[in-house]
Short mmCIF file of C-alpha atoms in Angstrom, two decimals:
data_model
loop_
_atom_site.label_atom_id
_atom_site.label_comp_id
_atom_site.label_asym_id
_atom_site.label_seq_id
_atom_site.Cartn_x
_atom_site.Cartn_y
_atom_site.Cartn_z
CA UNK A 304 1.96 1.95 -51.15
CA UNK A 305 4.06 4.21 -53.87
CA UNK A 306 3.03 7.01 -55.72
CA UNK A 307 3.65 4.50 -58.89
CA UNK A 308 0.83 2.35 -57.63
CA UNK A 309 -1.41 4.90 -56.82
CA UNK A 310 -1.52 6.39 -60.08
CA UNK A 311 -2.34 3.29 -60.92
CA UNK A 312 -5.89 3.20 -59.13
CA UNK A 313 -8.79 4.46 -61.11
CA UNK A 314 -11.02 7.13 -60.03
CA UNK A 315 -13.89 4.23 -60.25
CA UNK A 316 -12.23 2.16 -58.96
CA UNK A 317 -11.65 3.94 -55.99
CA UNK A 318 -14.72 6.21 -56.13
CA UNK A 319 -16.48 2.51 -56.08
CA UNK A 320 -14.25 1.05 -53.22
CA UNK A 321 -15.91 4.55 -51.15
CA UNK A 322 -19.26 3.99 -51.85
CA UNK A 323 -19.06 0.45 -51.06
CA UNK A 324 -17.28 0.94 -47.42
CA UNK A 325 -20.09 4.12 -46.86
CA UNK A 326 -22.93 1.70 -47.81
CA UNK A 327 -21.78 -0.98 -45.49
CA UNK A 328 -21.20 1.45 -42.46
CA UNK A 329 -25.12 2.55 -43.22
CA UNK A 330 -25.64 -1.36 -42.83
CA UNK A 331 -23.71 -1.35 -39.67
CA UNK A 332 -23.80 1.22 -37.95
CA UNK A 333 -27.05 0.94 -36.23
CA UNK A 334 -25.89 -2.42 -34.92
CA UNK A 335 -23.15 -1.11 -33.50
CA UNK A 336 -24.84 2.05 -32.11
CA UNK A 337 -27.53 0.33 -30.62
CA UNK A 338 -25.11 -1.90 -29.17
CA UNK A 339 -23.11 1.24 -27.80
CA UNK A 340 -25.83 1.82 -25.90
CA UNK A 341 -27.05 -0.29 -24.49
CA UNK A 342 -22.79 -0.56 -23.24
CA UNK A 343 -23.80 2.87 -22.03
CA UNK A 344 -27.07 2.33 -20.42
CA UNK A 345 -25.28 -0.90 -18.43
CA UNK A 346 -21.82 0.76 -17.60
CA UNK A 347 -23.71 4.29 -16.19
CA UNK A 348 -25.23 2.82 -13.06
CA UNK A 349 -22.06 1.32 -12.11
CA UNK A 350 -20.75 4.25 -12.80
CA UNK A 351 -23.42 5.56 -10.62
CA UNK A 352 -22.77 3.27 -8.20
CA UNK A 353 -19.08 2.71 -7.59
CA UNK A 354 -18.73 7.09 -7.17
CA UNK A 355 -21.58 7.34 -4.67
CA UNK A 356 -19.61 4.40 -2.40
CA UNK A 357 -16.68 5.84 -3.46
CA UNK A 358 -18.02 9.77 -2.27
CA UNK A 359 -19.74 8.18 0.89
CA UNK A 360 -16.69 6.31 2.01
CA UNK A 361 -14.35 9.45 1.40
CA UNK A 362 -17.28 11.55 3.67
CA UNK A 363 -17.07 8.39 6.65
CA UNK A 364 -13.51 9.17 6.16
CA UNK A 365 -13.66 13.21 6.78
CA UNK A 366 -16.51 12.74 9.53
CA UNK A 367 -14.02 10.88 11.13
CA UNK A 368 -11.04 13.18 10.66
CA UNK A 369 -13.06 16.55 12.30
CA UNK A 370 -14.05 13.78 15.57
CA UNK A 371 -10.20 13.08 15.77
CA UNK A 372 -9.12 16.58 15.50
CA UNK A 373 -11.88 18.29 17.54
CA UNK A 374 -10.85 15.69 20.51
CA UNK A 375 -6.75 15.77 20.17
CA UNK A 376 -7.39 19.41 20.25
CA UNK A 377 -9.01 19.16 23.42
CA UNK A 378 -6.86 16.99 25.26
CA UNK A 379 -4.15 18.74 24.02
CA UNK A 380 -5.57 22.30 25.55
CA UNK A 381 -6.38 19.98 28.73
CA UNK A 382 -2.65 19.20 29.10
CA UNK A 383 -1.39 22.70 29.97
CA UNK A 384 -4.75 22.66 32.42
CA UNK A 385 -3.44 19.87 34.83
CA UNK A 386 0.13 20.33 34.44
CA UNK A 387 -0.64 24.08 35.68
CA UNK A 388 -2.88 22.16 38.64
CA UNK A 389 0.15 19.73 39.49
CA UNK A 390 2.10 22.42 40.08
CA UNK A 391 0.31 23.79 42.51
CA UNK A 392 -0.29 20.99 44.18
CA UNK A 393 2.90 20.64 44.13
CA UNK A 394 3.69 23.89 46.03
CA UNK A 395 0.51 23.37 48.64
CA UNK A 396 1.88 19.82 48.98
CA UNK A 397 -1.61 18.50 48.08
CA UNK A 398 -0.13 15.47 46.23
CA UNK A 399 0.80 13.32 48.73
CA UNK A 400 -2.41 14.39 50.94
CA UNK A 401 -4.06 11.86 50.62
CA UNK A 402 -6.49 10.89 53.06
CA UNK A 403 -4.73 6.67 53.93
CA UNK A 404 -8.15 5.72 55.01
CA UNK A 405 -9.29 5.97 50.96
CA UNK A 406 -6.12 4.62 50.40
CA UNK A 407 -6.09 1.96 52.57
CA UNK A 408 -10.07 0.82 51.09
CA UNK A 409 -9.84 1.69 47.15
CA UNK A 410 -13.02 2.25 46.52
CA UNK A 411 -12.40 2.62 42.69
CA UNK A 412 -11.20 -0.68 43.23
CA UNK A 413 -14.32 -2.13 45.22
CA UNK A 414 -16.42 -0.71 43.35
CA UNK A 415 -15.28 -2.03 40.54
CA UNK A 416 -15.14 -5.71 41.52
CA UNK A 417 -18.19 -5.28 42.35
CA UNK A 418 -20.15 -4.54 38.50
CA UNK A 419 -18.10 -7.33 36.97
CA UNK A 420 -19.43 -9.24 39.33
CA UNK A 421 -23.06 -8.44 38.95
CA UNK A 422 -22.16 -8.76 35.17
CA UNK A 423 -20.56 -12.02 34.80
CA UNK A 424 -22.99 -13.94 37.50
CA UNK A 425 -25.61 -15.76 37.47
CA UNK A 426 -27.54 -14.34 40.65
CA UNK A 427 -30.78 -14.79 41.90
CA UNK A 428 -32.93 -12.06 42.00
CA UNK A 429 -32.33 -11.85 46.11
CA UNK A 430 -28.71 -11.83 45.35
CA UNK A 431 -29.11 -9.45 43.16
CA UNK A 432 -30.53 -6.85 45.08
CA UNK A 433 -27.75 -7.54 47.83
CA UNK A 434 -24.92 -6.73 45.50
CA UNK A 435 -26.67 -3.23 43.85
CA UNK A 436 -27.33 -2.78 47.90
CA UNK A 437 -23.45 -2.90 48.37
CA UNK A 438 -22.67 -0.89 45.82
CA UNK A 439 -24.55 1.90 45.97
CA UNK A 440 -23.46 2.41 49.30
CA UNK A 441 -19.67 2.10 47.89
CA UNK A 442 -20.96 4.91 44.97
CA UNK A 443 -22.01 6.80 47.99
CA UNK A 444 -18.31 6.69 49.53
CA UNK A 445 -16.71 7.34 47.02
CA UNK A 446 -19.38 10.17 46.26
CA UNK A 447 -18.72 12.01 49.92
CA UNK A 448 -15.00 11.29 50.10
CA UNK A 449 -14.70 13.73 46.17
CA UNK A 450 -16.94 15.95 48.22
CA UNK A 451 -14.47 16.03 51.57
CA UNK A 452 -11.46 16.49 49.64
CA UNK A 453 -13.06 18.89 46.98
CA UNK A 454 -14.14 21.03 50.23
CA UNK A 455 -10.73 21.02 51.78
CA UNK A 456 -8.16 20.35 48.34
CA UNK A 457 -10.95 21.57 45.34
CA UNK A 458 -7.02 21.40 43.56
CA UNK A 459 -6.96 17.82 43.69
CA UNK A 460 -11.08 17.07 43.00
CA UNK A 461 -9.91 19.06 39.45
CA UNK A 462 -7.01 17.63 38.62
CA UNK A 463 -8.27 13.73 38.96
CA UNK A 464 -11.25 15.07 37.02
CA UNK A 465 -9.11 17.01 34.02
CA UNK A 466 -6.68 13.81 33.85
CA UNK A 467 -9.91 11.46 33.35
CA UNK A 468 -10.95 13.77 30.66
CA UNK A 469 -8.23 14.34 29.06
CA UNK A 470 -7.20 10.51 29.08
CA UNK A 471 -10.30 9.87 27.53
CA UNK A 472 -9.66 12.46 24.38
CA UNK A 473 -7.05 11.08 23.98
CA UNK A 474 -8.88 7.45 23.69
CA UNK A 475 -11.15 8.55 21.59
CA UNK A 476 -8.56 10.40 19.40
CA UNK A 477 -6.50 7.29 19.49
CA UNK A 478 -9.31 4.85 18.41
CA UNK A 479 -11.46 7.50 15.92
CA UNK A 480 -7.43 7.46 14.51
CA UNK A 481 -7.77 3.74 14.07
CA UNK A 482 -11.10 3.79 12.50
CA UNK A 483 -10.16 6.35 9.63
CA UNK A 484 -7.02 4.81 9.35
CA UNK A 485 -9.63 1.57 8.39
CA UNK A 486 -12.01 3.42 6.45
CA UNK A 487 -9.36 5.16 4.16
CA UNK A 488 -7.97 1.36 3.07
CA UNK A 489 -11.40 0.54 2.70
CA UNK A 490 -12.31 3.10 0.30
CA UNK A 491 -8.95 3.07 -2.20
CA UNK A 492 -10.10 -0.34 -4.02
CA UNK A 493 -13.20 2.22 -4.24
CA UNK A 494 -11.33 4.98 -6.26
CA UNK A 495 -9.52 2.33 -8.05
CA UNK A 496 -12.52 0.54 -9.41
CA UNK A 497 -14.37 4.07 -9.95
CA UNK A 498 -11.02 5.04 -11.94
CA UNK A 499 -11.56 2.20 -14.44
CA UNK A 500 -15.04 2.54 -14.73
CA UNK A 501 -15.08 5.85 -15.81
CA UNK A 502 -12.50 5.21 -18.35
CA UNK A 503 -14.50 3.10 -19.98
CA UNK A 504 -17.46 5.00 -19.72
CA UNK A 505 -16.02 7.60 -21.23
CA UNK A 506 -14.13 5.80 -24.34
CA UNK A 507 -17.46 4.14 -24.99
CA UNK A 508 -19.10 7.31 -25.12
CA UNK A 509 -16.51 8.43 -27.43
CA UNK A 510 -17.09 5.85 -29.88
CA UNK A 511 -20.83 5.89 -29.98
CA UNK A 512 -20.82 9.90 -30.41
CA UNK A 513 -18.14 9.19 -33.86
CA UNK A 514 -20.86 5.85 -34.84
CA UNK A 515 -23.16 8.60 -34.29
CA UNK A 516 -21.38 11.15 -36.20
CA UNK A 517 -20.75 9.20 -39.71
CA UNK A 518 -23.89 7.54 -39.78
CA UNK A 519 -24.99 11.36 -39.58
CA UNK A 520 -23.00 11.57 -42.93
CA UNK A 521 -23.89 8.58 -44.72
CA UNK A 522 -26.20 9.46 -46.36
CA UNK A 523 -24.44 12.63 -47.66
CA UNK A 524 -20.89 10.67 -48.39
CA UNK A 525 -23.26 8.40 -49.87
CA UNK A 526 -24.77 10.58 -52.92
CA UNK A 527 -21.73 12.25 -53.22
CA UNK A 528 -19.57 9.33 -54.05
CA UNK A 529 -22.79 8.43 -56.50
CA UNK A 530 -22.83 11.44 -58.38
CA UNK A 531 -19.50 11.40 -58.85
CA UNK A 532 -19.40 7.56 -60.46
CA UNK A 533 -22.69 9.22 -62.57
CA UNK A 534 -20.99 12.34 -63.93
CA UNK A 535 -17.26 12.39 -63.30
CA UNK A 536 -14.43 13.58 -61.21
CA UNK A 537 -14.18 17.04 -63.08
CA UNK A 538 -15.80 20.46 -60.99
CA UNK A 539 -19.40 19.41 -61.85
CA UNK A 540 -20.75 22.01 -59.74
CA UNK A 541 -21.04 23.80 -55.93
CA UNK A 542 -19.26 20.82 -53.43
CA UNK A 543 -17.93 18.96 -56.42
CA UNK A 544 -14.63 20.58 -57.54
CA UNK A 545 -12.01 19.30 -59.57
CA UNK A 546 -10.75 16.04 -58.18
CA UNK A 547 -8.47 15.35 -60.88
CA UNK A 548 -6.58 18.69 -60.82
CA UNK A 549 -3.92 16.70 -58.15
CA UNK A 550 -3.29 13.72 -60.07
CA UNK A 551 -2.88 14.99 -63.38
CA UNK A 552 -0.30 17.59 -61.70
CA UNK A 553 2.23 14.53 -60.53
CA UNK A 554 1.09 13.17 -63.72
CA UNK A 555 3.10 15.97 -65.46
CA UNK A 556 5.49 15.77 -62.97
CA UNK A 557 5.08 18.24 -60.02
CA UNK A 558 4.99 17.90 -56.53
CA UNK A 559 1.97 16.40 -54.81
CA UNK A 560 -0.37 18.89 -52.97
CA UNK A 561 1.34 16.47 -49.47
CA UNK A 562 4.58 17.13 -50.64
CA UNK A 563 3.84 21.28 -51.80
CA UNK A 564 2.38 20.75 -47.68
CA UNK A 565 5.56 19.27 -46.75
CA UNK A 566 8.00 21.64 -47.57
CA UNK A 567 6.20 24.74 -47.21
CA UNK A 568 5.88 23.30 -43.07
CA UNK A 569 9.51 23.14 -43.22
CA UNK A 570 10.29 26.34 -45.16
CA UNK A 571 8.09 27.81 -42.08
CA UNK A 572 9.85 26.17 -39.77
CA UNK A 573 13.63 27.02 -41.42
CA UNK A 574 12.22 30.71 -41.18
CA UNK A 575 11.13 30.87 -38.28
CA UNK A 576 14.71 29.35 -36.98
CA UNK A 577 16.76 31.91 -38.35
CA UNK A 578 14.54 34.51 -37.29
#
């Protein structure tokens, strides 16, 4: 709408429209506020639940990362220890001094095979007892061999123990790392849901604050325009300045308030650029 069209709208018509709008807002805003409050009430626990799930997922990732790092640090530390022991054994010939009987018997494999049979076979109690006794004997032989080797060559036993422990730690680190990656992948959708739900809640809160603000201003605004329609649009008291002053200036060919403001800003910008 151009200036000429605006000037054709009388103050009473404009004030009546503004008053009507304020009355409509006062009537409709309570319902709008109730709907927004209900939406806020619905969204808040949803955001809290998603946030709690996301934080729990993050804690799980952090916990797994800590366990993985701890296992890796210990395993890496043992690498140098195992290498040092191996060097000592190589220098002393200990790496090739295994007992021929031990090589032939392969007690560890026998124990492993026996354990598999115990776990997978359907046996009566008598047969189970025989197998358990056989396993006990094998374990005793294995313990005796380890004891003998320790007495004859402590470095060999240390090498075996540390190598096994190093392997165990690396396997633990790899397994934990894999679980951590699974947890990270599960946490990603939770983050997206959390971000979306939080944004929805912020928007509802913003609309609710604005609606409450408008409602709180309604009576004052309605009273303002009712008085204007009753007493006129000139200066009628504190807070009621002359609303027709600008219109008269434009009608007489002067610049509008908007035009004066725009020109003032433009002049300030020009002076700033010149400086």
